[in-house]
Amino acid sequence: ILDRPQAMNSLSLPMVRTLMHNLAAWQENPEVRAVVIRSSLPKAFCAGGDIRFFHEVAHGGLTGGSALLEDFFTEEYALNHLIHHYPKPYIAVMDGIVMGGGMGIAQSSAAASIRIVTERTRMAMPEVNIGLFPDVGGGYFLSRLQGEIGTYLGLSGEIVGAADALYANLADVFVPRTELPALLTLLESIKGDQYRQAIEEFAAPFATQINPADSLLAQQRDVIDRHFVHNEVATIVASLRQDPDPFAQKTLEILLKRSPLMVHVSLEQIRRSAKLELADCLRLERTMVRRCFEHGETVEGIRALVIDKDNAPQWRPASFEEVTPEMIAPFFESAWPDYAHPLRELS
């Protein structure tokens, strides 16, 4: 149970370590048949990584801060890898806000695992809004969504609801929030390993309450695919500019508020990740996050959004037109030789 109410369950290093310790132990424990991860809060599953901590560390506000920041991302990404490949049913109850790091601890591809959404689910990979990129394996799972949905979500950072999550295959079933206590009681009563089947049968009567085909992503799928299929940000922006459709114009307006550099970096990340396995995606992201803090774009984004709350980040560079290939390339140049990479043991 995630229980950090003062921060909407934003992941701290102690939380990451507790999760890693418990999950590693439980996967070897024959008495543990499945894992359920959920929140104690009514409005949030997990709002992401602890970005206030990131900002404090970057400004030297914590003793040993730089090392703690390095540890956080290394250990968080290792946790994401463990969850993705967890050998037992891993059941994520994504009730409320599920963003960034929250997505990373909910997205398991193991066949027996299942992701549950409710009417309160608000999901996003909003990293470009703070001068970062869709990490925690975001390059891997976004690049594998149908059409260009993942590109749209990664570059815009927009929030979507339960129907969108189901349509995009970022969730498996819908259960009304009022029914969650009954579902948890059911899970406790299961003696075998048929958790996925039991949850699907439990959720079946509620399927008529939500229609993925009516979701925003479904309705705008043609527009999203048409504009975000391009491999250059300039081409995506030009394509959106020429489209009078209200959704296209709103999307353009959103993109123009994001970090121009990190929109470019995120597009390159998503395209590269489509050809990589998860471990390699996470190793790539580990280098990228190091480069983000070296550059300073992430620190400035957090300042503007969370610290000073002026919502006026001074992006470097300030416009899409100023971004050059020479600015993008360093984000993909490994900060370590292969034998010394902090995630070298992931497979």
PDB file of C-alpha atoms in Angstrom, residues 46-203:
ATOM      1  CA  CYS A  46       1.223   7.647  -7.429  1.00  0.00           C
ATOM      2  CA  ALA A  47       1.945  11.123  -8.783  1.00  0.00           C
ATOM      3  CA  GLY A  48       5.434  10.204 -10.018  1.00  0.00           C
ATOM      4  CA  GLY A  49       8.957  10.671  -8.729  1.00  0.00           C
ATOM      5  CA  ASP A  50       9.712  13.075  -5.900  1.00  0.00           C
ATOM      6  CA  ILE A  51      10.594  16.105  -8.014  1.00  0.00           C
ATOM      7  CA  ARG A  52      11.015  18.388  -4.998  1.00  0.00           C
ATOM      8  CA  PHE A  53      13.782  16.038  -3.898  1.00  0.00           C
ATOM      9  CA  PHE A  54      15.323  16.274  -7.377  1.00  0.00           C
ATOM     10  CA  HIS A  55      15.337  20.071  -7.166  1.00  0.00           C
ATOM     11  CA  GLU A  56      16.759  20.161  -3.635  1.00  0.00           C
ATOM     12  CA  VAL A  57      19.549  17.772  -4.566  1.00  0.00           C
ATOM     13  CA  ALA A  58      20.396  19.726  -7.709  1.00  0.00           C
ATOM     14  CA  HIS A  59      20.843  22.875  -5.631  1.00  0.00           C
ATOM     15  CA  GLY A  60      23.056  21.187  -3.056  1.00  0.00           C
ATOM     16  CA  GLY A  61      20.391  21.197  -0.370  1.00  0.00           C
ATOM     17  CA  LEU A  62      21.126  17.656   0.854  1.00  0.00           C
ATOM     18  CA  THR A  63      24.339  16.148   2.165  1.00  0.00           C
ATOM     19  CA  GLY A  64      25.451  13.537  -0.332  1.00  0.00           C
ATOM     20  CA  GLY A  65      22.738  14.807  -2.654  1.00  0.00           C
ATOM     21  CA  SER A  66      24.383  14.011  -5.980  1.00  0.00           C
ATOM     22  CA  ALA A  67      24.973  10.410  -4.958  1.00  0.00           C
ATOM     23  CA  LEU A  68      21.400  10.125  -3.677  1.00  0.00           C
ATOM     24  CA  LEU A  69      20.067  11.378  -7.005  1.00  0.00           C
ATOM     25  CA  GLU A  70      22.172   8.848  -8.905  1.00  0.00           C
ATOM     26  CA  ASP A  71      20.979   6.099  -6.558  1.00  0.00           C
ATOM     27  CA  PHE A  72      17.348   7.095  -6.982  1.00  0.00           C
ATOM     28  CA  PHE A  73      17.259   6.677 -10.749  1.00  0.00           C
ATOM     29  CA  THR A  74      19.430   3.558 -10.791  1.00  0.00           C
ATOM     30  CA  GLU A  75      17.258   1.852  -8.186  1.00  0.00           C
ATOM     31  CA  GLU A  76      13.951   3.109  -9.592  1.00  0.00           C
ATOM     32  CA  TYR A  77      14.764   1.770 -13.062  1.00  0.00           C
ATOM     33  CA  ALA A  78      15.901  -1.558 -11.605  1.00  0.00           C
ATOM     34  CA  LEU A  79      12.551  -1.704  -9.786  1.00  0.00           C
ATOM     35  CA  ASN A  80      10.713  -1.017 -13.051  1.00  0.00           C
ATOM     36  CA  HIS A  81      12.577  -3.917 -14.654  1.00  0.00           C
ATOM     37  CA  LEU A  82      11.700  -6.281 -11.805  1.00  0.00           C
ATOM     38  CA  ILE A  83       8.010  -5.345 -11.928  1.00  0.00           C
ATOM     39  CA  HIS A  84       7.850  -5.699 -15.701  1.00  0.00           C
ATOM     40  CA  HIS A  85       9.192  -9.248 -15.511  1.00  0.00           C
ATOM     41  CA  TYR A  86       7.651 -10.227 -12.167  1.00  0.00           C
ATOM     42  CA  PRO A  87       7.187 -14.005 -12.019  1.00  0.00           C
ATOM     43  CA  LYS A  88       3.948 -13.884 -10.025  1.00  0.00           C
ATOM     44  CA  PRO A  89       0.650 -12.120 -10.715  1.00  0.00           C
ATOM     45  CA  TYR A  90       1.197  -8.406 -10.140  1.00  0.00           C
ATOM     46  CA  ILE A  91      -2.060  -6.514  -9.711  1.00  0.00           C
ATOM     47  CA  ALA A  92      -1.959  -2.707  -9.959  1.00  0.00           C
ATOM     48  CA  VAL A  93      -5.029  -0.820  -8.726  1.00  0.00           C
ATOM     49  CA  MET A  94      -4.581   2.492 -10.558  1.00  0.00           C
ATOM     50  CA  ASP A  95      -7.228   4.513  -8.745  1.00  0.00           C
ATOM     51  CA  GLY A  96      -6.741   8.282  -9.017  1.00  0.00           C
ATOM     52  CA  ILE A  97      -3.641  10.036 -10.366  1.00  0.00           C
ATOM     53  CA  VAL A  98      -1.131   7.754 -12.119  1.00  0.00           C
ATOM     54  CA  MET A  99       1.741   9.740 -13.573  1.00  0.00           C
ATOM     55  CA  GLY A 100       5.378   9.223 -14.494  1.00  0.00           C
ATOM     56  CA  GLY A 101       6.936   7.024 -11.838  1.00  0.00           C
ATOM     57  CA  GLY A 102       3.447   5.790 -10.972  1.00  0.00           C
ATOM     58  CA  MET A 103       3.181   4.363 -14.469  1.00  0.00           C
ATOM     59  CA  GLY A 104       6.534   2.692 -14.001  1.00  0.00           C
ATOM     60  CA  ILE A 105       5.368   0.709 -10.978  1.00  0.00           C
ATOM     61  CA  ALA A 106       2.047  -0.237 -12.604  1.00  0.00           C
ATOM     62  CA  GLN A 107       3.104  -1.453 -16.048  1.00  0.00           C
ATOM     63  CA  SER A 108       3.907  -5.167 -15.879  1.00  0.00           C
ATOM     64  CA  SER A 109       3.852  -7.255 -19.035  1.00  0.00           C
ATOM     65  CA  ALA A 110       3.811 -10.624 -17.272  1.00  0.00           C
ATOM     66  CA  ALA A 111       0.939 -12.711 -18.631  1.00  0.00           C
ATOM     67  CA  ALA A 112      -0.684 -13.245 -15.231  1.00  0.00           C
ATOM     68  CA  SER A 113      -0.486  -9.577 -14.208  1.00  0.00           C
ATOM     69  CA  ILE A 114      -3.358  -7.141 -14.565  1.00  0.00           C
ATOM     70  CA  ARG A 115      -3.838  -3.358 -14.454  1.00  0.00           C
ATOM     71  CA  ILE A 116      -7.087  -1.987 -13.026  1.00  0.00           C
ATOM     72  CA  VAL A 117      -8.513   1.490 -13.600  1.00  0.00           C
ATOM     73  CA  THR A 118     -11.461   3.283 -12.011  1.00  0.00           C
ATOM     74  CA  GLU A 119     -13.584   6.292 -12.885  1.00  0.00           C
ATOM     75  CA  ARG A 120     -11.058   8.410 -10.953  1.00  0.00           C
ATOM     76  CA  THR A 121      -8.026   7.319 -12.976  1.00  0.00           C
ATOM     77  CA  ARG A 122      -6.032  10.208 -14.433  1.00  0.00           C
ATOM     78  CA  MET A 123      -3.022   8.910 -16.304  1.00  0.00           C
ATOM     79  CA  ALA A 124      -0.078  10.666 -17.964  1.00  0.00           C
ATOM     80  CA  MET A 125       3.587  10.627 -18.807  1.00  0.00           C
ATOM     81  CA  PRO A 126       4.015  14.383 -18.226  1.00  0.00           C
ATOM     82  CA  GLU A 127       7.816  14.593 -18.025  1.00  0.00           C
ATOM     83  CA  VAL A 128       8.260  17.015 -20.954  1.00  0.00           C
ATOM     84  CA  ASN A 129       6.328  19.530 -18.841  1.00  0.00           C
ATOM     85  CA  ILE A 130       9.284  19.694 -16.422  1.00  0.00           C
ATOM     86  CA  GLY A 131      12.087  19.432 -18.957  1.00  0.00           C
ATOM     87  CA  LEU A 132      12.501  15.676 -18.677  1.00  0.00           C
ATOM     88  CA  PHE A 133      11.519  12.760 -20.964  1.00  0.00           C
ATOM     89  CA  PRO A 134       9.129   9.780 -20.491  1.00  0.00           C
ATOM     90  CA  ASP A 135      11.393   7.575 -18.389  1.00  0.00           C
ATOM     91  CA  VAL A 136      10.713   4.571 -16.064  1.00  0.00           C
ATOM     92  CA  GLY A 137      10.566   2.437 -19.198  1.00  0.00           C
ATOM     93  CA  GLY A 138       8.314   4.936 -20.961  1.00  0.00           C
ATOM     94  CA  GLY A 139      10.295   4.650 -24.156  1.00  0.00           C
ATOM     95  CA  TYR A 140       9.586   0.922 -24.161  1.00  0.00           C
ATOM     96  CA  PHE A 141       5.853   0.880 -23.433  1.00  0.00           C
ATOM     97  CA  LEU A 142       4.943   4.092 -25.287  1.00  0.00           C
ATOM     98  CA  SER A 143       6.704   2.970 -28.465  1.00  0.00           C
ATOM     99  CA  ARG A 144       4.685  -0.253 -28.421  1.00  0.00           C
ATOM    100  CA  LEU A 145       1.219   1.324 -28.249  1.00  0.00           C
ATOM    101  CA  GLN A 146      -0.955   1.140 -31.347  1.00  0.00           C
ATOM    102  CA  GLY A 147      -0.369   3.730 -34.029  1.00  0.00           C
ATOM    103  CA  GLU A 148       1.187   6.951 -32.742  1.00  0.00           C
ATOM    104  CA  ILE A 149      -0.688   7.107 -29.426  1.00  0.00           C
ATOM    105  CA  GLY A 150       2.547   6.634 -27.488  1.00  0.00           C
ATOM    106  CA  THR A 151       4.300   9.387 -29.430  1.00  0.00           C
ATOM    107  CA  TYR A 152       1.398  11.755 -28.749  1.00  0.00           C
ATOM    108  CA  LEU A 153       1.304  10.936 -25.023  1.00  0.00           C
ATOM    109  CA  GLY A 154       5.080  11.185 -24.637  1.00  0.00           C
ATOM    110  CA  LEU A 155       5.511  14.472 -26.504  1.00  0.00           C
ATOM    111  CA  SER A 156       2.403  16.241 -25.206  1.00  0.00           C
ATOM    112  CA  GLY A 157       2.392  14.929 -21.633  1.00  0.00           C
ATOM    113  CA  GLU A 158      -1.394  15.123 -21.714  1.00  0.00           C
ATOM    114  CA  ILE A 159      -3.624  13.484 -19.087  1.00  0.00           C
ATOM    115  CA  VAL A 160      -6.077  10.773 -20.150  1.00  0.00           C
ATOM    116  CA  GLY A 161      -8.811   8.877 -18.339  1.00  0.00           C
ATOM    117  CA  ALA A 162      -9.816   5.272 -17.780  1.00  0.00           C
ATOM    118  CA  ALA A 163     -11.453   4.766 -21.175  1.00  0.00           C
ATOM    119  CA  ASP A 164      -8.318   6.096 -22.896  1.00  0.00           C
ATOM    120  CA  ALA A 165      -6.110   3.801 -20.809  1.00  0.00           C
ATOM    121  CA  LEU A 166      -8.178   0.779 -21.832  1.00  0.00           C
ATOM    122  CA  TYR A 167      -8.226   1.823 -25.488  1.00  0.00           C
ATOM    123  CA  ALA A 168      -4.443   2.330 -25.534  1.00  0.00           C
ATOM    124  CA  ASN A 169      -3.717  -0.928 -23.691  1.00  0.00           C
ATOM    125  CA  LEU A 170      -2.254   0.912 -20.712  1.00  0.00           C
ATOM    126  CA  ALA A 171      -4.846  -0.859 -18.545  1.00  0.00           C
ATOM    127  CA  ASP A 172      -6.742  -4.154 -18.671  1.00  0.00           C
ATOM    128  CA  VAL A 173     -10.058  -3.771 -16.821  1.00  0.00           C
ATOM    129  CA  PHE A 174     -12.361  -1.159 -15.323  1.00  0.00           C
ATOM    130  CA  VAL A 175     -13.750  -1.523 -11.805  1.00  0.00           C
ATOM    131  CA  PRO A 176     -15.806   1.232 -10.119  1.00  0.00           C
ATOM    132  CA  ARG A 177     -14.047   2.621  -7.091  1.00  0.00           C
ATOM    133  CA  THR A 178     -16.932   1.623  -4.808  1.00  0.00           C
ATOM    134  CA  GLU A 179     -16.355  -2.017  -5.811  1.00  0.00           C
ATOM    135  CA  LEU A 180     -12.658  -2.122  -4.924  1.00  0.00           C
ATOM    136  CA  PRO A 181     -13.192  -3.380  -1.336  1.00  0.00           C
ATOM    137  CA  ALA A 182     -15.213  -6.320  -2.681  1.00  0.00           C
ATOM    138  CA  LEU A 183     -12.519  -7.025  -5.260  1.00  0.00           C
ATOM    139  CA  LEU A 184      -9.785  -7.062  -2.608  1.00  0.00           C
ATOM    140  CA  THR A 185     -11.865  -9.433  -0.496  1.00  0.00           C
ATOM    141  CA  LEU A 186     -12.221 -11.705  -3.510  1.00  0.00           C
ATOM    142  CA  LEU A 187      -8.473 -11.695  -4.148  1.00  0.00           C
ATOM    143  CA  GLU A 188      -7.772 -12.725  -0.572  1.00  0.00           C
ATOM    144  CA  SER A 189     -10.037 -15.748  -1.005  1.00  0.00           C
ATOM    145  CA  ILE A 190      -8.332 -17.143  -4.126  1.00  0.00           C
ATOM    146  CA  LYS A 191      -6.392 -20.303  -3.331  1.00  0.00           C
ATOM    147  CA  GLY A 192      -4.800 -21.057  -6.690  1.00  0.00           C
ATOM    148  CA  ASP A 193      -3.148 -18.713  -9.176  1.00  0.00           C
ATOM    149  CA  GLN A 194      -6.143 -17.697 -11.297  1.00  0.00           C
ATOM    150  CA  TYR A 195      -6.034 -14.044 -10.267  1.00  0.00           C
ATOM    151  CA  ARG A 196      -6.316 -12.582 -13.744  1.00  0.00           C
ATOM    152  CA  GLN A 197      -9.323 -14.742 -14.594  1.00  0.00           C
ATOM    153  CA  ALA A 198     -11.009 -13.860 -11.288  1.00  0.00           C
ATOM    154  CA  ILE A 199     -10.480 -10.123 -11.800  1.00  0.00           C
ATOM    155  CA  GLU A 200     -11.742 -10.237 -15.388  1.00  0.00           C
ATOM    156  CA  GLU A 201     -14.883 -12.090 -14.274  1.00  0.00           C
ATOM    157  CA  PHE A 202     -15.397  -9.630 -11.406  1.00  0.00           C
ATOM    158  CA  ALA A 203     -15.005  -6.642 -13.761  1.00  0.00           C
TER     159      ALA A 203
END
